[in-house]
Amino acid sequence: MSRTDIWLLCAPKSATFDVQNFLSTQGLNPKWKPQPHTPGCLQTRFQTSLSEAQVAKLVSLLSKSGVVFEVHRSSAEPCLLLGHPGLGLKRLAVDASGEIVLRIGQLERLMRESDGNQRELDRLLRLETGTAWLDLLEPYRLETTRVSQLPRAV
């Protein structure tokens, strides 16, 4: 069992029943709030202690239900699990401060796969560090309906 921070960023109302049933079997009863970015969807954030098997079951259920989520496990090997219906599931190794970690073996594999092409290496690095997932999850990180986004400067 390790500390697990779970943020269900955007759950369709149809999926919240199954998710809530699973969480209640773990003794969890989070408070759901409206998702300001996507009307008709809900979000919740909570911390708990779950085993690796319990986290795997939860992540599988969330992925199958079309929930946008972020799960941060603080265990012997901390990791960040990201899920988005359009991209699927991504597991990222993180250090104690939450920064994404790439191991030497991963870098060597990426360099071999890029075959000396700098653009391909950049693309593979973005894929390996979960940039697409992080970019898609960012707009969902609003926690209350009173928060409004500032217009972008051109």
mmCIF file of N, CA, C and O in Angstrom, residues 7-63:
data_model
loop_
_atom_site.group_PDB
_atom_site.id
_atom_site.type_symbol
_atom_site.label_atom_id
_atom_site.label_comp_id
_atom_site.label_asym_id
_atom_site.label_seq_id
_atom_site.Cartn_x
_atom_site.Cartn_y
_atom_site.Cartn_z
ATOM 1 N N TRP A 7 -7.014 11.966 -9.327
ATOM 2 C CA TRP A 7 -7.780 13.108 -9.823
ATOM 3 C C TRP A 7 -8.549 12.649 -11.039
ATOM 4 O O TRP A 7 -7.975 12.413 -12.107
ATOM 5 N N LEU A 8 -9.844 12.477 -10.866
ATOM 6 C CA LEU A 8 -10.726 12.143 -11.969
ATOM 7 C C LEU A 8 -11.160 13.471 -12.565
ATOM 8 O O LEU A 8 -12.040 14.145 -12.040
ATOM 9 N N LEU A 9 -10.506 13.863 -13.628
ATOM 10 C CA LEU A 9 -10.649 15.205 -14.185
ATOM 11 C C LEU A 9 -11.964 15.418 -14.925
ATOM 12 O O LEU A 9 -12.559 16.491 -14.849
ATOM 13 N N CYS A 10 -12.410 14.418 -15.662
ATOM 14 C CA CYS A 10 -13.628 14.568 -16.453
ATOM 15 C C CYS A 10 -14.298 13.211 -16.609
ATOM 16 O O CYS A 10 -13.849 12.389 -17.404
ATOM 17 N N ALA A 11 -15.336 13.006 -15.827
ATOM 18 C CA ALA A 11 -16.057 11.739 -15.875
ATOM 19 C C ALA A 11 -17.461 11.977 -16.411
ATOM 20 O O ALA A 11 -18.218 12.761 -15.824
ATOM 21 N N PRO A 12 -17.815 11.325 -17.503
ATOM 22 C CA PRO A 12 -19.202 11.432 -17.971
ATOM 23 C C PRO A 12 -20.138 10.919 -16.880
ATOM 24 O O PRO A 12 -19.805 9.987 -16.149
ATOM 25 N N LYS A 13 -21.299 11.535 -16.754
ATOM 26 C CA LYS A 13 -22.230 11.128 -15.698
ATOM 27 C C LYS A 13 -22.578 9.649 -15.801
ATOM 28 O O LYS A 13 -22.796 8.995 -14.795
ATOM 29 N N SER A 14 -22.587 9.100 -17.013
ATOM 30 C CA SER A 14 -22.895 7.678 -17.192
ATOM 31 C C SER A 14 -21.814 6.782 -16.582
ATOM 32 O O SER A 14 -22.091 5.644 -16.211
ATOM 33 N N ALA A 15 -20.586 7.279 -16.466
ATOM 34 C CA ALA A 15 -19.482 6.475 -15.929
ATOM 35 C C ALA A 15 -19.340 6.607 -14.421
ATOM 36 O O ALA A 15 -18.735 5.747 -13.780
ATOM 37 N N THR A 16 -19.893 7.667 -13.848
ATOM 38 C CA THR A 16 -19.665 7.906 -12.421
ATOM 39 C C THR A 16 -20.276 6.826 -11.535
ATOM 40 O O THR A 16 -19.757 6.543 -10.465
ATOM 41 N N PHE A 17 -21.354 6.196 -11.976
ATOM 42 C CA PHE A 17 -21.983 5.148 -11.164
ATOM 43 C C PHE A 17 -21.035 3.966 -10.986
ATOM 44 O O PHE A 17 -20.805 3.496 -9.860
ATOM 45 N N ASP A 18 -20.439 3.472 -12.088
ATOM 46 C CA ASP A 18 -19.509 2.336 -12.002
ATOM 47 C C ASP A 18 -18.259 2.711 -11.209
ATOM 48 O O ASP A 18 -17.758 1.918 -10.412
ATOM 49 N N VAL A 19 -17.764 3.903 -11.441
ATOM 50 C CA VAL A 19 -16.564 4.353 -10.725
ATOM 51 C C VAL A 19 -16.862 4.467 -9.235
ATOM 52 O O VAL A 19 -16.087 4.004 -8.395
ATOM 53 N N GLN A 20 -18.011 5.053 -8.885
ATOM 54 C CA GLN A 20 -18.383 5.207 -7.481
ATOM 55 C C GLN A 20 -18.555 3.846 -6.807
ATOM 56 O O GLN A 20 -18.151 3.662 -5.659
ATOM 57 N N ASN A 21 -19.131 2.875 -7.522
ATOM 58 C CA ASN A 21 -19.278 1.526 -6.961
ATOM 59 C C ASN A 21 -17.923 0.916 -6.647
ATOM 60 O O ASN A 21 -17.730 0.317 -5.591
ATOM 61 N N PHE A 22 -16.956 1.054 -7.572
ATOM 62 C CA PHE A 22 -15.618 0.516 -7.330
ATOM 63 C C PHE A 22 -14.976 1.215 -6.134
ATOM 64 O O PHE A 22 -14.402 0.567 -5.267
ATOM 65 N N LEU A 23 -15.081 2.546 -6.082
ATOM 66 C CA LEU A 23 -14.456 3.290 -4.990
ATOM 67 C C LEU A 23 -15.078 2.930 -3.645
ATOM 68 O O LEU A 23 -14.385 2.843 -2.628
ATOM 69 N N SER A 24 -16.396 2.698 -3.623
ATOM 70 C CA SER A 24 -17.048 2.353 -2.361
ATOM 71 C C SER A 24 -16.580 0.986 -1.846
ATOM 72 O O SER A 24 -16.538 0.766 -0.639
ATOM 73 N N THR A 25 -16.197 0.059 -2.759
ATOM 74 C CA THR A 25 -15.654 -1.219 -2.299
ATOM 75 C C THR A 25 -14.293 -1.031 -1.627
ATOM 76 O O THR A 25 -13.871 -1.882 -0.854
ATOM 77 N N GLN A 26 -13.625 0.077 -1.915
ATOM 78 C CA GLN A 26 -12.335 0.396 -1.293
ATOM 79 C C GLN A 26 -12.518 1.284 -0.060
ATOM 80 O O GLN A 26 -11.546 1.752 0.523
ATOM 81 N N GLY A 27 -13.781 1.559 0.292
ATOM 82 C CA GLY A 27 -14.069 2.412 1.448
ATOM 83 C C GLY A 27 -13.916 3.891 1.153
ATOM 84 O O GLY A 27 -13.698 4.684 2.060
ATOM 85 N N LEU A 28 -14.036 4.274 -0.111
ATOM 86 C CA LEU A 28 -13.873 5.666 -0.513
ATOM 87 C C LEU A 28 -15.202 6.234 -0.973
ATOM 88 O O LEU A 28 -15.960 5.570 -1.673
ATOM 89 N N ASN A 29 -15.468 7.466 -0.578
ATOM 90 C CA ASN A 29 -16.691 8.144 -0.997
ATOM 91 C C ASN A 29 -16.362 9.603 -1.331
ATOM 92 O O ASN A 29 -16.651 10.505 -0.554
ATOM 93 N N PRO A 30 -15.732 9.839 -2.485
ATOM 94 C CA PRO A 30 -15.322 11.209 -2.830
ATOM 95 C C PRO A 30 -16.526 12.089 -3.162
ATOM 96 O O PRO A 30 -17.597 11.601 -3.518
ATOM 97 N N LYS A 31 -16.312 13.390 -3.037
ATOM 98 C CA LYS A 31 -17.341 14.360 -3.385
ATOM 99 C C LYS A 31 -17.139 14.785 -4.833
ATOM 100 O O LYS A 31 -16.073 15.278 -5.197
ATOM 101 N N TRP A 32 -18.164 14.614 -5.645
ATOM 102 C CA TRP A 32 -18.114 14.966 -7.050
ATOM 103 C C TRP A 32 -18.520 16.412 -7.229
ATOM 104 O O TRP A 32 -19.416 16.898 -6.555
ATOM 105 N N LYS A 33 -17.833 17.105 -8.153
ATOM 106 C CA LYS A 33 -18.145 18.492 -8.491
ATOM 107 C C LYS A 33 -18.296 18.603 -10.004
ATOM 108 O O LYS A 33 -17.759 17.780 -10.733
ATOM 109 N N PRO A 34 -19.001 19.620 -10.475
ATOM 110 C CA PRO A 34 -19.114 19.801 -11.930
ATOM 111 C C PRO A 34 -17.749 20.098 -12.553
ATOM 112 O O PRO A 34 -16.908 20.750 -11.941
ATOM 113 N N GLN A 35 -17.542 19.615 -13.759
ATOM 114 C CA GLN A 35 -16.317 19.900 -14.517
ATOM 115 C C GLN A 35 -16.570 21.158 -15.339
ATOM 116 O O GLN A 35 -17.385 21.143 -16.254
ATOM 117 N N PRO A 36 -15.906 22.291 -14.996
ATOM 118 C CA PRO A 36 -16.175 23.553 -15.694
ATOM 119 C C PRO A 36 -15.823 23.533 -17.178
ATOM 120 O O PRO A 36 -16.435 24.233 -17.968
ATOM 121 N N HIS A 37 -14.863 22.714 -17.582
ATOM 122 C CA HIS A 37 -14.422 22.687 -18.978
ATOM 123 C C HIS A 37 -15.408 21.929 -19.871
ATOM 124 O O HIS A 37 -15.528 22.230 -21.054
ATOM 125 N N THR A 38 -16.099 20.936 -19.304
ATOM 126 C CA THR A 38 -17.015 20.095 -20.082
ATOM 127 C C THR A 38 -18.349 19.981 -19.347
ATOM 128 O O THR A 38 -18.481 19.171 -18.432
ATOM 129 N N PRO A 39 -19.324 20.794 -19.725
ATOM 130 C CA PRO A 39 -20.628 20.713 -19.063
ATOM 131 C C PRO A 39 -21.223 19.309 -19.184
ATOM 132 O O PRO A 39 -21.055 18.635 -20.199
ATOM 133 N N GLY A 40 -21.874 18.880 -18.130
ATOM 134 C CA GLY A 40 -22.475 17.549 -18.125
ATOM 135 C C GLY A 40 -21.545 16.470 -17.599
ATOM 136 O O GLY A 40 -21.930 15.312 -17.515
ATOM 137 N N CYS A 41 -20.322 16.843 -17.252
ATOM 138 C CA CYS A 41 -19.360 15.890 -16.698
ATOM 139 C C CYS A 41 -19.000 16.314 -15.281
ATOM 140 O O CYS A 41 -19.215 17.454 -14.884
ATOM 141 N N LEU A 42 -18.434 15.368 -14.529
ATOM 142 C CA LEU A 42 -18.083 15.620 -13.134
ATOM 143 C C LEU A 42 -16.600 15.383 -12.926
ATOM 144 O O LEU A 42 -15.934 14.738 -13.739
ATOM 145 N N GLN A 43 -16.095 15.901 -11.789
ATOM 146 C CA GLN A 43 -14.709 15.662 -11.419
ATOM 147 C C GLN A 43 -14.610 15.486 -9.912
ATOM 148 O O GLN A 43 -15.484 15.930 -9.163
ATOM 149 N N THR A 44 -13.545 14.835 -9.476
ATOM 150 C CA THR A 44 -13.270 14.686 -8.055
ATOM 151 C C THR A 44 -11.776 14.442 -7.875
ATOM 152 O O THR A 44 -11.097 13.975 -8.793
ATOM 153 N N ARG A 45 -11.291 14.785 -6.694
ATOM 154 C CA ARG A 45 -9.879 14.562 -6.375
ATOM 155 C C ARG A 45 -9.787 14.123 -4.924
ATOM 156 O O ARG A 45 -10.426 14.708 -4.047
ATOM 157 N N PHE A 46 -8.977 13.086 -4.678
ATOM 158 C CA PHE A 46 -8.819 12.577 -3.327
ATOM 159 C C PHE A 46 -7.514 11.803 -3.211
ATOM 160 O O PHE A 46 -6.913 11.443 -4.219
ATOM 161 N N GLN A 47 -7.097 11.567 -1.968
ATOM 162 C CA GLN A 47 -5.901 10.777 -1.700
ATOM 163 C C GLN A 47 -6.295 9.565 -0.874
ATOM 164 O O GLN A 47 -7.203 9.631 -0.051
ATOM 165 N N THR A 48 -5.605 8.473 -1.118
ATOM 166 C CA THR A 48 -5.880 7.241 -0.396
ATOM 167 C C THR A 48 -4.650 6.355 -0.439
ATOM 168 O O THR A 48 -3.652 6.700 -1.066
ATOM 169 N N SER A 49 -4.721 5.213 0.209
ATOM 170 C CA SER A 49 -3.662 4.209 0.125
ATOM 171 C C SER A 49 -4.230 2.995 -0.585
ATOM 172 O O SER A 49 -5.184 2.384 -0.102
ATOM 173 N N LEU A 50 -3.655 2.674 -1.733
ATOM 174 C CA LEU A 50 -4.105 1.534 -2.516
ATOM 175 C C LEU A 50 -2.900 0.676 -2.902
ATOM 176 O O LEU A 50 -1.795 1.188 -3.086
ATOM 177 N N SER A 51 -3.138 -0.623 -3.024
ATOM 178 C CA SER A 51 -2.078 -1.520 -3.494
ATOM 179 C C SER A 51 -1.913 -1.332 -4.995
ATOM 180 O O SER A 51 -2.755 -0.736 -5.670
ATOM 181 N N GLU A 52 -0.845 -1.888 -5.522
ATOM 182 C CA GLU A 52 -0.594 -1.782 -6.959
ATOM 183 C C GLU A 52 -1.709 -2.459 -7.754
ATOM 184 O O GLU A 52 -2.141 -1.968 -8.798
ATOM 185 N N ALA A 53 -2.216 -3.592 -7.252
ATOM 186 C CA ALA A 53 -3.296 -4.313 -7.935
ATOM 187 C C ALA A 53 -4.588 -3.482 -7.928
ATOM 188 O O ALA A 53 -5.312 -3.445 -8.929
ATOM 189 N N GLN A 54 -4.882 -2.822 -6.818
ATOM 190 C CA GLN A 54 -6.080 -1.983 -6.736
ATOM 191 C C GLN A 54 -5.992 -0.803 -7.692
ATOM 192 O O GLN A 54 -6.976 -0.452 -8.349
ATOM 193 N N VAL A 55 -4.810 -0.193 -7.789
ATOM 194 C CA VAL A 55 -4.613 0.916 -8.718
ATOM 195 C C VAL A 55 -4.786 0.427 -10.146
ATOM 196 O O VAL A 55 -5.418 1.091 -10.968
ATOM 197 N N ALA A 56 -4.248 -0.747 -10.463
ATOM 198 C CA ALA A 56 -4.382 -1.301 -11.813
ATOM 199 C C ALA A 56 -5.855 -1.533 -12.161
ATOM 200 O O ALA A 56 -6.289 -1.219 -13.275
ATOM 201 N N LYS A 57 -6.638 -2.048 -11.221
ATOM 202 C CA LYS A 57 -8.070 -2.272 -11.461
ATOM 203 C C LYS A 57 -8.793 -0.949 -11.680
ATOM 204 O O LYS A 57 -9.630 -0.829 -12.578
ATOM 205 N N LEU A 58 -8.473 0.047 -10.845
ATOM 206 C CA LEU A 58 -9.111 1.356 -10.967
ATOM 207 C C LEU A 58 -8.780 1.998 -12.311
ATOM 208 O O LEU A 58 -9.664 2.481 -13.016
ATOM 209 N N VAL A 59 -7.517 1.991 -12.691
ATOM 210 C CA VAL A 59 -7.084 2.605 -13.945
ATOM 211 C C VAL A 59 -7.730 1.900 -15.138
ATOM 212 O O VAL A 59 -8.156 2.547 -16.100
ATOM 213 N N SER A 60 -7.843 0.582 -15.067
ATOM 214 C CA SER A 60 -8.497 -0.170 -16.133
ATOM 215 C C SER A 60 -9.967 0.229 -16.255
ATOM 216 O O SER A 60 -10.467 0.472 -17.358
ATOM 217 N N LEU A 61 -10.663 0.316 -15.138
ATOM 218 C CA LEU A 61 -12.068 0.729 -15.140
ATOM 219 C C LEU A 61 -12.229 2.142 -15.694
ATOM 220 O O LEU A 61 -13.111 2.407 -16.521
ATOM 221 N N LEU A 62 -11.357 3.055 -15.261
ATOM 222 C CA LEU A 62 -11.437 4.439 -15.727
ATOM 223 C C LEU A 62 -11.205 4.522 -17.239
ATOM 224 O O LEU A 62 -11.906 5.251 -17.945
ATOM 225 N N SER A 63 -10.221 3.773 -17.727
ATOM 226 C CA SER A 63 -9.927 3.789 -19.162
ATOM 227 C C SER A 63 -11.098 3.261 -19.975
ATOM 228 O O SER A 63 -11.471 3.843 -20.991
#
